[in-house]
Amino acid sequence: MDMEQIVKSDVIEKAIRSGIETEFQVALACDGDDIVFTAKEENNANPLSLSQVHYAAAIRRNPPLSGQNRALCMADIVRVNTNYIAVSGIDDSVEQNENLKRLLRGSLAYQNRMQIPFTMLNSDQSERFEPYGFHYIYNAPCYKLHKEIFTAERLQQAMEGERVVLDKPNITLSVLDKNGLLPLAHFVNAVLCKKYGLFIIRNALYFENLQKKAAENGGTIYQIKEGSRLIGYFLYYNGEKEWISEAVFEDEENIACYLEEVEPRKPRVLARIVNLHEMLKHISSKGKVTVAIRLIDPIIMENDGLFIWYLDEKGSYMERVQKTQTEDGSAMRPEITTTIGGLTAFLFEYIKLKDSLKFESIYLTGPAWITEQM
């Protein structure tokens, strides 16, 4: 992007931001690509705010690149912009719920006008966000360390900078240092793209920020190596409550060797499509497919209605059905009716919409692996 395009893009973004502030009576404060929304007239001692944090997400390239009998790699993903929403200061008062409605509507309108395909948030209160079109897309595991391997002494030795030998002579434990930031990012991206259709792309700055934030809350990033080769890592918190917020290993066997999944997986991350046109560019099918679909979106009106969904191997798009009656005067019936959140969950392989060959021919962009904590 040249300087003229950058300036033009900045002018457009400022105009969108100004329009959102006026339309929804919210104030927007920018911090780089991140934005904080607050209600303009709110005088609460504990004001409600909505943070919209920008991330670069990886979604699976569809259809897959040609070439048989090869492992998936980063060439098989497409980089898209997304945002992670976090709400602070919320309570159950009528006033706060009205402010939440304005902030969420403002955030979704802003993202739609900025052509963001989808947005996400982390919550165990789905009932609070489902009215805004959100649906769960990811169930989080709950791990604990095998303490016979990761003794308190070994963890402490690693914290002090040692490479600690574990259950086998060539398997060692160490704490992530600045020289390991970029190799860890490469490792994680390479592992995730083989297994998942949606994840947040890691880089050295991502892990540097994660490490700082974790340290402030009693967390440490540990790496496990076989010789000089990285085979896994985990982020371990050892405070009032011990827990592992994320873990990535080269293969599932290594996870079972070092970590124990102690509870059934619980829904944690919700998402919804924002700009439908942008999202559908990344969805394709095996051959030509058409689907009559009734979409329900209570927030973004251009996503709400009866559509014909056209798909082929180059991508997909939807056209609104203007005439909802057939030639004999009967009402046109959709093949499927779903919410915008339901369509989102389907595309990320969290739910099925319909058992049919037609729907099985659609290339999906899941499953998701989302561990970001806001």
Short mmCIF file of C-alpha atoms in Angstrom, two decimals:
data_model
loop_
_atom_site.label_atom_id
_atom_site.label_comp_id
_atom_site.label_asym_id
_atom_site.label_seq_id
_atom_site.Cartn_x
_atom_site.Cartn_y
_atom_site.Cartn_z
CA MET A 1 0.00 0.00 0.00
CA ASP A 2 1.52 3.33 -1.08
CA MET A 3 1.36 6.59 0.89
CA GLU A 4 -1.63 7.94 -1.04
CA GLN A 5 -3.62 4.79 -0.29
CA ILE A 6 -2.62 4.93 3.40
CA VAL A 7 -3.79 8.54 3.69
CA LYS A 8 -7.04 7.74 1.88
CA SER A 9 -7.64 4.73 4.13
CA ASP A 10 -6.99 6.85 7.23
CA VAL A 11 -9.47 9.51 6.07
CA ILE A 12 -12.14 6.86 5.43
CA GLU A 13 -11.57 5.28 8.87
CA LYS A 14 -11.84 8.64 10.63
CA ALA A 15 -15.10 9.40 8.80
CA ILE A 16 -16.50 5.99 9.81
CA ARG A 17 -15.44 6.55 13.42
CA SER A 18 -17.07 9.99 13.50
CA GLY A 19 -20.27 8.59 12.03
CA ILE A 20 -20.41 5.80 14.63
CA GLU A 21 -19.90 8.29 17.49
CA THR A 22 -22.80 10.43 16.27
CA GLU A 23 -25.17 7.61 15.36
CA PHE A 24 -24.76 5.57 18.56
CA GLN A 25 -23.76 8.34 21.02
CA VAL A 26 -20.54 6.59 21.96
CA ALA A 27 -16.98 7.85 22.33
CA LEU A 28 -14.16 6.03 20.52
CA ALA A 29 -10.56 6.20 21.77
CA CYS A 30 -7.93 4.63 19.51
CA ASP A 31 -4.73 2.87 20.52
CA GLY A 32 -3.09 1.80 17.26
CA ASP A 33 -5.48 -0.67 15.65
CA ASP A 34 -7.36 -1.22 18.93
CA ILE A 35 -10.41 0.87 19.93
CA VAL A 36 -12.20 1.48 23.24
CA PHE A 37 -15.92 2.35 23.10
CA THR A 38 -17.63 4.18 26.00
CA ALA A 39 -21.10 5.69 26.37
CA LYS A 40 -20.83 9.49 25.97
CA GLU A 41 -23.07 10.64 28.80
CA GLU A 42 -22.23 7.89 31.28
CA ASN A 43 -21.32 9.26 34.74
CA ASN A 44 -21.04 5.94 36.53
CA ALA A 45 -18.30 5.42 39.09
CA ASN A 46 -17.65 2.09 37.33
CA PRO A 47 -18.20 3.03 33.68
CA LEU A 48 -18.94 0.38 31.10
CA SER A 49 -16.40 0.10 28.31
CA LEU A 50 -15.97 -2.13 25.30
CA SER A 51 -12.51 -2.87 23.96
CA GLN A 52 -12.13 -3.95 20.36
CA VAL A 53 -8.70 -5.58 19.99
CA HIS A 54 -7.35 -6.15 16.49
CA TYR A 55 -5.80 -9.49 15.49
CA ALA A 56 -4.61 -11.11 12.28
CA ALA A 57 -6.44 -14.41 11.99
CA ALA A 58 -5.62 -17.42 9.84
CA ILE A 59 -8.49 -19.17 8.10
CA ARG A 60 -8.11 -22.19 5.86
CA ARG A 61 -7.73 -21.57 2.14
CA ASN A 62 -10.65 -23.08 0.25
CA PRO A 63 -10.48 -25.03 -1.93
CA PRO A 64 -7.18 -26.54 -0.78
CA LEU A 65 -4.07 -25.98 -2.87
CA SER A 66 -3.35 -28.74 -5.35
CA GLY A 67 -0.88 -31.43 -4.43
CA GLN A 68 -1.62 -34.80 -2.92
CA ASN A 69 -0.02 -36.55 0.04
CA ARG A 70 1.48 -33.43 1.57
CA ALA A 71 1.00 -32.00 5.03
CA LEU A 72 -0.91 -28.74 5.39
CA CYS A 73 1.27 -25.68 5.89
CA MET A 74 1.01 -21.89 6.16
CA ALA A 75 0.54 -21.71 2.38
CA ASP A 76 -2.85 -23.31 3.01
CA ILE A 77 -4.15 -20.44 5.13
CA VAL A 78 -5.40 -16.96 4.29
CA ARG A 79 -4.70 -14.00 6.57
CA VAL A 80 -7.76 -11.92 7.50
CA ASN A 81 -8.37 -9.05 9.89
CA THR A 82 -10.60 -9.68 12.86
CA ASN A 83 -11.35 -8.15 16.27
CA TYR A 84 -11.72 -9.57 19.75
CA ILE A 85 -14.32 -7.83 21.91
CA ALA A 86 -13.98 -7.49 25.68
CA VAL A 87 -16.49 -5.75 27.95
CA SER A 88 -15.54 -4.38 31.38
CA GLY A 89 -17.64 -2.78 34.13
CA ILE A 90 -20.80 -4.67 33.22
CA ASP A 91 -23.55 -5.40 35.74
CA ASP A 92 -27.23 -6.37 35.53
CA SER A 93 -28.71 -2.89 35.89
CA VAL A 94 -31.11 -1.64 33.26
CA GLU A 95 -28.87 1.35 32.55
CA GLN A 96 -25.79 -0.81 31.98
CA ASN A 97 -27.69 -3.20 29.72
CA GLU A 98 -28.87 -0.27 27.61
CA ASN A 99 -25.30 1.02 27.41
CA LEU A 100 -24.04 -2.47 26.48
CA LYS A 101 -26.58 -2.52 23.64
CA ARG A 102 -25.28 0.80 22.31
CA LEU A 103 -21.63 -0.18 22.62
CA LEU A 104 -22.10 -3.55 20.93
CA ARG A 105 -24.23 -2.08 18.17
CA GLY A 106 -21.65 0.66 17.67
CA SER A 107 -18.76 -1.81 17.58
CA LEU A 108 -20.52 -4.12 15.12
CA ALA A 109 -21.52 -1.22 12.88
CA TYR A 110 -17.94 0.07 12.89
CA GLN A 111 -16.54 -3.36 12.01
CA ASN A 112 -19.13 -3.86 9.28
CA ARG A 113 -18.22 -0.53 7.66
CA MET A 114 -14.52 -1.40 7.97
CA GLN A 115 -15.29 -4.69 6.15
CA ILE A 116 -14.24 -6.99 9.01
CA PRO A 117 -15.51 -10.51 8.15
CA PHE A 118 -16.19 -11.73 11.70
CA THR A 119 -15.59 -10.82 15.33
CA MET A 120 -15.14 -12.85 18.53
CA LEU A 121 -15.48 -12.58 22.29
CA ASN A 122 -14.70 -14.72 25.33
CA SER A 123 -17.56 -15.36 27.75
CA ASP A 124 -19.38 -18.08 29.67
CA GLN A 125 -22.57 -15.95 29.51
CA SER A 126 -23.85 -16.80 26.07
CA GLU A 127 -27.35 -15.59 26.97
CA ARG A 128 -26.01 -12.05 27.27
CA PHE A 129 -24.53 -12.01 23.76
CA GLU A 130 -26.78 -14.32 21.71
CA PRO A 131 -29.32 -11.48 21.17
CA TYR A 132 -26.52 -9.69 19.28
CA GLY A 133 -25.99 -12.59 16.88
CA PHE A 134 -23.14 -14.39 18.66
CA HIS A 135 -22.78 -18.18 18.85
CA TYR A 136 -20.17 -20.41 20.44
CA ILE A 137 -17.48 -21.68 18.04
CA TYR A 138 -14.86 -23.13 20.43
CA ASN A 139 -14.87 -25.40 23.48
CA ALA A 140 -11.82 -24.93 25.69
CA PRO A 141 -9.98 -27.83 27.35
CA CYS A 142 -9.02 -27.73 31.03
CA TYR A 143 -5.53 -29.11 31.63
CA LYS A 144 -3.37 -29.71 34.66
CA LEU A 145 0.28 -30.70 34.84
CA HIS A 146 1.42 -34.24 35.51
CA LYS A 147 3.10 -33.37 38.80
CA GLU A 148 5.28 -36.47 38.81
CA ILE A 149 6.98 -34.99 35.72
CA PHE A 150 6.65 -31.27 36.46
CA THR A 151 7.66 -31.17 40.11
CA ALA A 152 7.84 -27.82 41.93
CA GLU A 153 11.63 -28.19 41.98
CA ARG A 154 11.87 -28.68 38.20
CA LEU A 155 9.55 -25.76 37.48
CA GLN A 156 11.63 -23.53 39.75
CA GLN A 157 14.89 -24.64 38.15
CA ALA A 158 13.48 -23.74 34.73
CA MET A 159 12.36 -20.36 36.11
CA GLU A 160 15.97 -19.76 37.17
CA GLY A 161 17.16 -20.25 33.59
CA GLU A 162 18.16 -23.92 33.61
CA ARG A 163 17.32 -26.49 30.96
CA VAL A 164 15.82 -29.20 33.13
CA VAL A 165 15.93 -32.86 32.06
CA LEU A 166 12.49 -34.49 32.28
CA ASP A 167 11.38 -38.12 31.88
CA LYS A 168 13.89 -38.96 29.13
CA PRO A 169 17.54 -37.82 28.87
CA ASN A 170 16.94 -35.88 25.63
CA ILE A 171 13.68 -34.20 26.77
CA THR A 172 14.16 -30.86 28.52
CA LEU A 173 12.03 -28.12 30.07
CA SER A 174 12.92 -24.44 29.89
CA VAL A 175 11.28 -21.02 30.20
CA LEU A 176 10.77 -18.98 27.05
CA ASP A 177 13.40 -16.27 26.60
CA LYS A 178 13.70 -13.46 24.05
CA ASN A 179 15.75 -15.62 21.68
CA GLY A 180 12.94 -18.16 21.58
CA LEU A 181 10.09 -15.77 20.68
CA LEU A 182 10.32 -16.08 16.89
CA PRO A 183 11.06 -19.85 16.79
CA LEU A 184 8.08 -20.44 19.08
CA ALA A 185 5.82 -18.37 16.81
CA HIS A 186 6.95 -20.37 13.75
CA PHE A 187 6.41 -23.64 15.63
CA VAL A 188 2.89 -22.77 16.81
CA ASN A 189 1.69 -21.49 13.43
CA ALA A 190 3.10 -24.61 11.71
CA VAL A 191 1.33 -26.96 14.15
CA LEU A 192 -2.00 -25.12 14.22
CA CYS A 193 -2.37 -24.80 10.44
CA LYS A 194 -2.22 -28.60 10.13
CA LYS A 195 -5.12 -29.14 12.54
CA TYR A 196 -7.33 -26.06 12.55
CA GLY A 197 -9.16 -23.84 10.10
CA LEU A 198 -9.21 -20.76 12.33
CA PHE A 199 -6.61 -19.44 14.75
CA ILE A 200 -4.86 -16.20 15.64
CA ILE A 201 -1.52 -15.88 13.86
CA ARG A 202 1.45 -15.73 16.23
CA ASN A 203 4.64 -13.69 15.78
CA ALA A 204 7.51 -12.68 18.07
CA LEU A 205 5.69 -9.56 19.29
CA TYR A 206 2.59 -11.64 20.09
CA PHE A 207 4.58 -13.88 22.44
CA GLU A 208 6.54 -10.98 23.91
CA ASN A 209 3.27 -9.27 24.88
CA LEU A 210 1.73 -12.54 26.08
CA GLN A 211 4.77 -13.23 28.25
CA LYS A 212 4.61 -9.78 29.87
CA LYS A 213 0.88 -10.03 30.52
CA ALA A 214 1.23 -13.55 31.92
CA ALA A 215 4.08 -12.56 34.25
CA GLU A 216 1.92 -9.80 35.75
CA ASN A 217 -0.60 -12.47 36.77
CA GLY A 218 1.74 -15.24 37.92
CA GLY A 219 2.02 -16.99 34.54
CA THR A 220 5.04 -18.51 32.82
CA ILE A 221 5.54 -19.84 29.29
CA TYR A 222 7.39 -23.18 29.39
CA GLN A 223 8.90 -24.97 26.40
CA ILE A 224 9.60 -28.67 25.99
CA LYS A 225 12.35 -29.73 23.61
CA GLU A 226 13.62 -33.03 22.28
CA GLY A 227 17.30 -32.29 21.88
CA SER A 228 17.29 -28.88 20.19
CA ARG A 229 13.87 -29.44 18.54
CA LEU A 230 10.81 -27.78 20.04
CA ILE A 231 7.96 -30.28 20.55
CA GLY A 232 5.54 -28.24 22.67
CA TYR A 233 4.85 -25.37 25.01
CA PHE A 234 2.30 -24.39 27.65
CA LEU A 235 1.35 -21.25 29.56
CA TYR A 236 1.08 -22.14 33.26
CA TYR A 237 -0.35 -19.96 36.03
CA ASN A 238 0.63 -20.78 39.58
CA GLY A 239 -1.21 -18.34 41.83
CA GLU A 240 -4.31 -18.73 43.97
CA LYS A 241 -5.49 -21.14 41.30
CA GLU A 242 -3.27 -23.36 39.16
CA TRP A 243 -4.29 -23.53 35.54
CA ILE A 244 -2.99 -23.82 32.00
CA SER A 245 -4.46 -21.24 29.65
CA GLU A 246 -3.06 -22.73 26.45
CA ALA A 247 -0.85 -25.54 25.24
CA VAL A 248 0.40 -26.55 21.79
CA PHE A 249 2.24 -29.80 21.10
CA GLU A 250 3.53 -31.34 17.91
CA ASP A 251 1.21 -34.31 18.34
CA GLU A 252 -1.64 -35.39 20.60
CA GLU A 253 0.45 -38.11 22.24
CA ASN A 254 2.78 -35.50 23.71
CA ILE A 255 -0.14 -33.61 25.24
CA ALA A 256 -1.32 -36.78 26.99
CA CYS A 257 2.24 -37.49 28.20
CA TYR A 258 2.70 -34.13 29.90
CA LEU A 259 -0.78 -32.71 30.57
CA GLU A 260 -3.97 -34.20 31.92
CA GLU A 261 -7.37 -33.04 30.69
CA VAL A 262 -9.32 -32.90 33.94
CA GLU A 263 -12.78 -31.69 32.88
CA PRO A 264 -15.05 -31.95 29.86
CA ARG A 265 -14.40 -29.15 27.39
CA LYS A 266 -16.55 -26.09 28.00
CA PRO A 267 -17.84 -23.49 25.51
CA ARG A 268 -15.68 -20.38 25.83
CA VAL A 269 -15.38 -18.35 22.61
CA LEU A 270 -18.34 -16.85 20.76
CA ALA A 271 -18.22 -15.32 17.30
CA ARG A 272 -20.46 -13.82 14.66
CA ILE A 273 -20.13 -12.82 11.04
CA VAL A 274 -20.07 -9.03 10.70
CA ASN A 275 -19.52 -8.21 7.04
CA LEU A 276 -21.25 -11.07 5.26
CA HIS A 277 -19.87 -10.20 1.81
CA GLU A 278 -16.27 -10.29 3.05
CA MET A 279 -16.78 -13.54 4.95
CA LEU A 280 -18.34 -15.39 2.04
CA LYS A 281 -15.33 -14.65 -0.19
CA HIS A 282 -13.51 -17.30 1.87
CA ILE A 283 -16.23 -19.96 1.57
CA SER A 284 -16.38 -22.19 -1.49
CA SER A 285 -17.71 -25.58 -2.57
CA LYS A 286 -16.97 -28.65 -4.62
CA GLY A 287 -18.70 -27.72 -7.83
CA LYS A 288 -21.58 -25.27 -8.19
CA VAL A 289 -24.07 -25.14 -5.33
CA THR A 290 -27.07 -22.88 -4.65
CA VAL A 291 -28.89 -22.68 -1.32
CA ALA A 292 -32.04 -20.77 -0.43
CA ILE A 293 -31.31 -19.52 3.09
CA ARG A 294 -33.24 -17.38 5.56
CA LEU A 295 -30.77 -15.47 7.72
CA ILE A 296 -31.80 -13.80 10.96
CA ASP A 297 -29.58 -10.93 12.12
CA PRO A 298 -31.11 -8.64 14.76
CA ILE A 299 -28.26 -6.10 14.54
CA ILE A 300 -27.00 -5.72 10.95
CA MET A 301 -30.02 -5.39 8.72
CA GLU A 302 -28.24 -6.08 5.43
CA ASN A 303 -27.51 -9.58 6.76
CA ASP A 304 -31.18 -10.21 7.61
CA GLY A 305 -33.58 -11.71 5.08
CA LEU A 306 -34.13 -14.42 2.50
CA PHE A 307 -31.13 -15.02 0.24
CA ILE A 308 -29.89 -17.28 -2.51
CA TRP A 309 -26.38 -18.42 -1.63
CA TYR A 310 -24.23 -19.14 -4.69
CA LEU A 311 -21.08 -21.20 -4.21
CA ASP A 312 -18.40 -22.66 -6.45
CA GLU A 313 -14.68 -23.35 -6.21
CA LYS A 314 -13.80 -19.65 -6.55
CA GLY A 315 -15.79 -18.52 -3.50
CA SER A 316 -19.37 -17.57 -2.71
CA TYR A 317 -21.84 -14.72 -2.31
CA MET A 318 -25.49 -14.18 -1.40
CA GLU A 319 -28.17 -12.29 -3.28
CA ARG A 320 -31.25 -11.06 -1.48
CA VAL A 321 -34.51 -12.49 -2.79
CA GLN A 322 -36.61 -9.47 -3.77
CA LYS A 323 -39.65 -11.46 -4.85
CA THR A 324 -40.60 -13.86 -2.08
CA GLN A 325 -43.48 -15.51 -3.95
CA THR A 326 -43.28 -18.15 -6.66
CA GLU A 327 -45.17 -17.92 -9.96
CA ASP A 328 -48.15 -19.83 -8.54
CA GLY A 329 -48.45 -17.29 -5.69
CA SER A 330 -47.11 -19.49 -2.91
CA ALA A 331 -44.43 -18.21 -0.57
CA MET A 332 -40.85 -19.09 -1.41
CA ARG A 333 -39.54 -21.43 1.25
CA PRO A 334 -35.88 -21.47 2.28
CA GLU A 335 -33.98 -24.75 2.47
CA ILE A 336 -32.54 -23.63 5.79
CA THR A 337 -33.35 -20.95 8.37
CA THR A 338 -30.66 -19.91 10.82
CA THR A 339 -29.30 -16.97 12.76
CA ILE A 340 -26.14 -15.15 11.69
CA GLY A 341 -24.49 -16.82 14.70
CA GLY A 342 -25.69 -20.23 13.55
CA LEU A 343 -24.18 -19.66 10.09
CA THR A 344 -20.93 -18.57 11.77
CA ALA A 345 -20.82 -21.72 13.92
CA PHE A 346 -21.51 -23.86 10.86
CA LEU A 347 -18.71 -22.28 8.82
CA PHE A 348 -16.26 -22.85 11.69
CA GLU A 349 -17.39 -26.50 12.01
CA TYR A 350 -18.94 -26.10 15.45
CA ILE A 351 -22.46 -27.19 14.45
CA LYS A 352 -24.24 -28.78 11.50
CA LEU A 353 -27.03 -26.92 9.76
CA LYS A 354 -28.40 -29.75 7.69
CA ASP A 355 -27.51 -33.33 6.81
CA SER A 356 -27.40 -33.33 3.04
CA LEU A 357 -24.90 -33.88 0.24
CA LYS A 358 -25.31 -30.24 -0.75
CA PHE A 359 -24.13 -28.96 2.63
CA GLU A 360 -21.37 -31.58 2.81
CA SER A 361 -19.96 -30.19 -0.46
CA ILE A 362 -19.28 -26.79 1.18
CA TYR A 363 -15.66 -26.22 2.20
CA LEU A 364 -15.67 -25.08 5.82
CA THR A 365 -13.06 -23.01 7.67
CA GLY A 366 -12.87 -24.89 10.94
CA PRO A 367 -12.40 -26.15 13.46
CA ALA A 368 -11.38 -23.15 15.54
CA TRP A 369 -8.57 -22.91 18.12
CA ILE A 370 -8.91 -19.68 20.07
CA THR A 371 -7.18 -19.19 23.45
CA GLU A 372 -6.82 -15.39 23.66
CA GLN A 373 -7.77 -13.98 27.07
CA MET A 374 -9.05 -10.39 27.18
#
